[in-house]
Amino acid sequence: MNKKDSFGKKERIKSKKVISALFDRTSANNHSFLIYPYKVIYLTEKTETELASHFPQVLISVSKRKFKNATDRNTIKRRTKEAYRLNKIYFPQVMSLALVYVANEILDYLVLEKAMKSVLGRLEKETR
């Protein structure tokens, strides 16, 4: 297993400062779009916590209000992480990325993977 095939700690957002910057609606550096079932929010400015990785730092969020059972939320997160891990691409610039699951039901993995490919393709176009 090489480094591209993993989804390690360096690729996850853990900093509260970065998370609050991502979800700050007043910032001009935040960009977002919706590709069902994901709302994608990304921040292209560099922060002190981002390392010299060629992959974006990612946050995956599933609403507790829509999915009361933790097992359902974890299933969605696990499927999303796997779809991201298998389809992630090289980005020339460092970015922070939040994937917010907006569907009201648990979707099949193949649907999530197709959506993830669309998300990553659009991100690649927008960040050039």
PDB file of C-alpha atoms in Angstrom:
ATOM      1  CA  MET A   1       0.000   0.000   0.000  1.00  0.00           C
ATOM      2  CA  ASN A   2       1.570   3.247  -1.066  1.00  0.00           C
ATOM      3  CA  LYS A   3       0.925   6.697   0.366  1.00  0.00           C
ATOM      4  CA  LYS A   4      -1.647   7.634  -2.276  1.00  0.00           C
ATOM      5  CA  ASP A   5      -3.875   4.715  -1.274  1.00  0.00           C
ATOM      6  CA  SER A   6      -4.141   5.702   2.381  1.00  0.00           C
ATOM      7  CA  PHE A   7      -6.222   8.275   4.218  1.00  0.00           C
ATOM      8  CA  GLY A   8      -3.990   9.090   7.160  1.00  0.00           C
ATOM      9  CA  LYS A   9      -4.024  11.627   9.955  1.00  0.00           C
ATOM     10  CA  LYS A  10      -2.130  14.218   7.912  1.00  0.00           C
ATOM     11  CA  GLU A  11      -5.014  14.338   5.452  1.00  0.00           C
ATOM     12  CA  ARG A  12      -7.711  14.976   8.071  1.00  0.00           C
ATOM     13  CA  ILE A  13      -8.721  18.322   9.521  1.00  0.00           C
ATOM     14  CA  LYS A  14      -8.381  18.345  13.286  1.00  0.00           C
ATOM     15  CA  SER A  15      -7.764  22.019  14.033  1.00  0.00           C
ATOM     16  CA  LYS A  16     -10.731  23.968  15.417  1.00  0.00           C
ATOM     17  CA  LYS A  17      -9.280  27.108  13.843  1.00  0.00           C
ATOM     18  CA  VAL A  18      -9.354  25.558  10.360  1.00  0.00           C
ATOM     19  CA  ILE A  19     -12.847  24.128  10.906  1.00  0.00           C
ATOM     20  CA  SER A  20     -14.234  27.498  11.991  1.00  0.00           C
ATOM     21  CA  ALA A  21     -12.519  29.175   9.011  1.00  0.00           C
ATOM     22  CA  LEU A  22     -14.124  26.628   6.677  1.00  0.00           C
ATOM     23  CA  PHE A  23     -17.631  27.252   7.964  1.00  0.00           C
ATOM     24  CA  ASP A  24     -17.267  31.044   8.271  1.00  0.00           C
ATOM     25  CA  ARG A  25     -19.884  32.393   5.844  1.00  0.00           C
ATOM     26  CA  THR A  26     -18.422  35.908   5.787  1.00  0.00           C
ATOM     27  CA  SER A  27     -14.990  34.903   4.499  1.00  0.00           C
ATOM     28  CA  ALA A  28     -14.120  35.652   0.886  1.00  0.00           C
ATOM     29  CA  ASN A  29     -11.748  32.662   0.768  1.00  0.00           C
ATOM     30  CA  ASN A  30     -14.516  30.085   1.219  1.00  0.00           C
ATOM     31  CA  HIS A  31     -16.106  28.506  -1.818  1.00  0.00           C
ATOM     32  CA  SER A  32     -18.897  25.955  -1.927  1.00  0.00           C
ATOM     33  CA  PHE A  33     -21.025  23.937  -4.293  1.00  0.00           C
ATOM     34  CA  LEU A  34     -23.531  21.106  -4.110  1.00  0.00           C
ATOM     35  CA  ILE A  35     -23.251  17.771  -5.869  1.00  0.00           C
ATOM     36  CA  TYR A  36     -25.907  15.529  -4.371  1.00  0.00           C
ATOM     37  CA  PRO A  37     -25.488  14.023  -1.747  1.00  0.00           C
ATOM     38  CA  TYR A  38     -22.538  16.246  -0.768  1.00  0.00           C
ATOM     39  CA  LYS A  39     -22.266  19.929  -0.035  1.00  0.00           C
ATOM     40  CA  VAL A  40     -18.627  20.761  -0.635  1.00  0.00           C
ATOM     41  CA  ILE A  41     -16.953  23.669   1.140  1.00  0.00           C
ATOM     42  CA  TYR A  42     -13.328  24.422   0.425  1.00  0.00           C
ATOM     43  CA  LEU A  43     -10.814  26.949   1.594  1.00  0.00           C
ATOM     44  CA  THR A  44      -7.801  27.633  -0.596  1.00  0.00           C
ATOM     45  CA  GLU A  45      -5.786  29.852   1.743  1.00  0.00           C
ATOM     46  CA  LYS A  46      -2.966  28.125   3.580  1.00  0.00           C
ATOM     47  CA  THR A  47      -3.068  27.821   7.348  1.00  0.00           C
ATOM     48  CA  GLU A  48      -0.281  27.030   9.769  1.00  0.00           C
ATOM     49  CA  THR A  49      -1.593  23.542  10.496  1.00  0.00           C
ATOM     50  CA  GLU A  50      -1.470  22.300   6.910  1.00  0.00           C
ATOM     51  CA  LEU A  51       1.559  20.240   6.078  1.00  0.00           C
ATOM     52  CA  ALA A  52       3.454  19.897   2.810  1.00  0.00           C
ATOM     53  CA  SER A  53       1.039  17.292   1.527  1.00  0.00           C
ATOM     54  CA  HIS A  54      -0.123  17.216  -2.065  1.00  0.00           C
ATOM     55  CA  PHE A  55      -3.577  16.101  -1.029  1.00  0.00           C
ATOM     56  CA  PRO A  56      -6.177  18.364   0.586  1.00  0.00           C
ATOM     57  CA  GLN A  57      -7.040  18.110   4.244  1.00  0.00           C
ATOM     58  CA  VAL A  58     -10.560  16.712   4.515  1.00  0.00           C
ATOM     59  CA  LEU A  59     -13.420  16.879   7.007  1.00  0.00           C
ATOM     60  CA  ILE A  60     -16.449  14.602   6.618  1.00  0.00           C
ATOM     61  CA  SER A  61     -19.663  15.621   8.356  1.00  0.00           C
ATOM     62  CA  VAL A  62     -22.990  13.804   8.744  1.00  0.00           C
ATOM     63  CA  SER A  63     -25.887  15.509  10.518  1.00  0.00           C
ATOM     64  CA  LYS A  64     -26.938  14.123  13.872  1.00  0.00           C
ATOM     65  CA  ARG A  65     -30.347  15.691  13.332  1.00  0.00           C
ATOM     66  CA  LYS A  66     -31.009  13.628  10.180  1.00  0.00           C
ATOM     67  CA  PHE A  67     -29.426  10.374  11.407  1.00  0.00           C
ATOM     68  CA  LYS A  68     -30.135   9.704  15.071  1.00  0.00           C
ATOM     69  CA  ASN A  69     -28.226   6.407  15.236  1.00  0.00           C
ATOM     70  CA  ALA A  70     -24.451   6.688  15.432  1.00  0.00           C
ATOM     71  CA  THR A  71     -24.151   3.459  13.434  1.00  0.00           C
ATOM     72  CA  ASP A  72     -25.935   5.112  10.499  1.00  0.00           C
ATOM     73  CA  ARG A  73     -23.674   8.177  10.651  1.00  0.00           C
ATOM     74  CA  ASN A  74     -20.585   5.982  10.883  1.00  0.00           C
ATOM     75  CA  THR A  75     -21.721   3.891   7.902  1.00  0.00           C
ATOM     76  CA  ILE A  76     -22.086   7.014   5.780  1.00  0.00           C
ATOM     77  CA  LYS A  77     -18.715   8.379   6.931  1.00  0.00           C
ATOM     78  CA  ARG A  78     -16.998   5.059   6.257  1.00  0.00           C
ATOM     79  CA  ARG A  79     -18.442   4.866   2.725  1.00  0.00           C
ATOM     80  CA  THR A  80     -17.518   8.483   2.040  1.00  0.00           C
ATOM     81  CA  LYS A  81     -13.947   8.009   3.284  1.00  0.00           C
ATOM     82  CA  GLU A  82     -13.516   4.923   1.123  1.00  0.00           C
ATOM     83  CA  ALA A  83     -14.889   6.669  -1.971  1.00  0.00           C
ATOM     84  CA  TYR A  84     -12.547   9.612  -1.323  1.00  0.00           C
ATOM     85  CA  ARG A  85      -9.537   7.401  -0.616  1.00  0.00           C
ATOM     86  CA  LEU A  86      -9.914   5.449  -3.846  1.00  0.00           C
ATOM     87  CA  ASN A  87     -10.539   8.480  -6.060  1.00  0.00           C
ATOM     88  CA  LYS A  88      -8.441  11.278  -4.554  1.00  0.00           C
ATOM     89  CA  ILE A  89      -6.239  13.158  -6.942  1.00  0.00           C
ATOM     90  CA  TYR A  90      -3.143  15.317  -6.769  1.00  0.00           C
ATOM     91  CA  PHE A  91      -3.791  19.012  -6.223  1.00  0.00           C
ATOM     92  CA  PRO A  92      -1.061  21.539  -7.023  1.00  0.00           C
ATOM     93  CA  GLN A  93      -2.109  23.754  -4.112  1.00  0.00           C
ATOM     94  CA  VAL A  94      -2.892  22.983  -0.497  1.00  0.00           C
ATOM     95  CA  MET A  95      -6.552  23.283   0.465  1.00  0.00           C
ATOM     96  CA  SER A  96      -8.976  22.457   3.241  1.00  0.00           C
ATOM     97  CA  LEU A  97     -12.078  20.577   2.183  1.00  0.00           C
ATOM     98  CA  ALA A  98     -15.339  19.808   4.012  1.00  0.00           C
ATOM     99  CA  LEU A  99     -17.750  17.192   2.687  1.00  0.00           C
ATOM    100  CA  VAL A 100     -21.171  17.620   4.305  1.00  0.00           C
ATOM    101  CA  TYR A 101     -23.635  14.792   3.664  1.00  0.00           C
ATOM    102  CA  VAL A 102     -27.037  16.348   2.872  1.00  0.00           C
ATOM    103  CA  ALA A 103     -29.184  13.372   1.809  1.00  0.00           C
ATOM    104  CA  ASN A 104     -31.989  12.189   4.071  1.00  0.00           C
ATOM    105  CA  GLU A 105     -31.321   8.476   3.603  1.00  0.00           C
ATOM    106  CA  ILE A 106     -28.307   6.182   3.523  1.00  0.00           C
ATOM    107  CA  LEU A 107     -27.277   5.872  -0.102  1.00  0.00           C
ATOM    108  CA  ASP A 108     -25.531   2.934  -1.715  1.00  0.00           C
ATOM    109  CA  TYR A 109     -21.733   3.034  -1.996  1.00  0.00           C
ATOM    110  CA  LEU A 110     -21.802   3.123  -5.807  1.00  0.00           C
ATOM    111  CA  VAL A 111     -23.928   6.298  -5.744  1.00  0.00           C
ATOM    112  CA  LEU A 112     -21.525   7.898  -3.257  1.00  0.00           C
ATOM    113  CA  GLU A 113     -18.499   6.927  -5.342  1.00  0.00           C
ATOM    114  CA  LYS A 114     -20.015   8.410  -8.511  1.00  0.00           C
ATOM    115  CA  ALA A 115     -20.775  11.642  -6.627  1.00  0.00           C
ATOM    116  CA  MET A 116     -17.234  11.706  -5.189  1.00  0.00           C
ATOM    117  CA  LYS A 117     -15.737  11.449  -8.677  1.00  0.00           C
ATOM    118  CA  SER A 118     -17.910  14.399  -9.743  1.00  0.00           C
ATOM    119  CA  VAL A 119     -16.877  16.398  -6.669  1.00  0.00           C
ATOM    120  CA  LEU A 120     -13.163  15.803  -7.221  1.00  0.00           C
ATOM    121  CA  GLY A 121     -13.452  16.574 -10.934  1.00  0.00           C
ATOM    122  CA  ARG A 122     -15.174  19.871 -10.237  1.00  0.00           C
ATOM    123  CA  LEU A 123     -12.644  20.759  -7.535  1.00  0.00           C
ATOM    124  CA  GLU A 124      -9.836  20.116  -9.989  1.00  0.00           C
ATOM    125  CA  LYS A 125     -11.449  22.473 -12.544  1.00  0.00           C
ATOM    126  CA  GLU A 126     -12.181  25.223 -10.019  1.00  0.00           C
ATOM    127  CA  THR A 127      -8.744  25.267  -8.411  1.00  0.00           C
ATOM    128  CA  ARG A 128      -6.796  25.685 -11.624  1.00  0.00           C
TER     129      ARG A 128
END
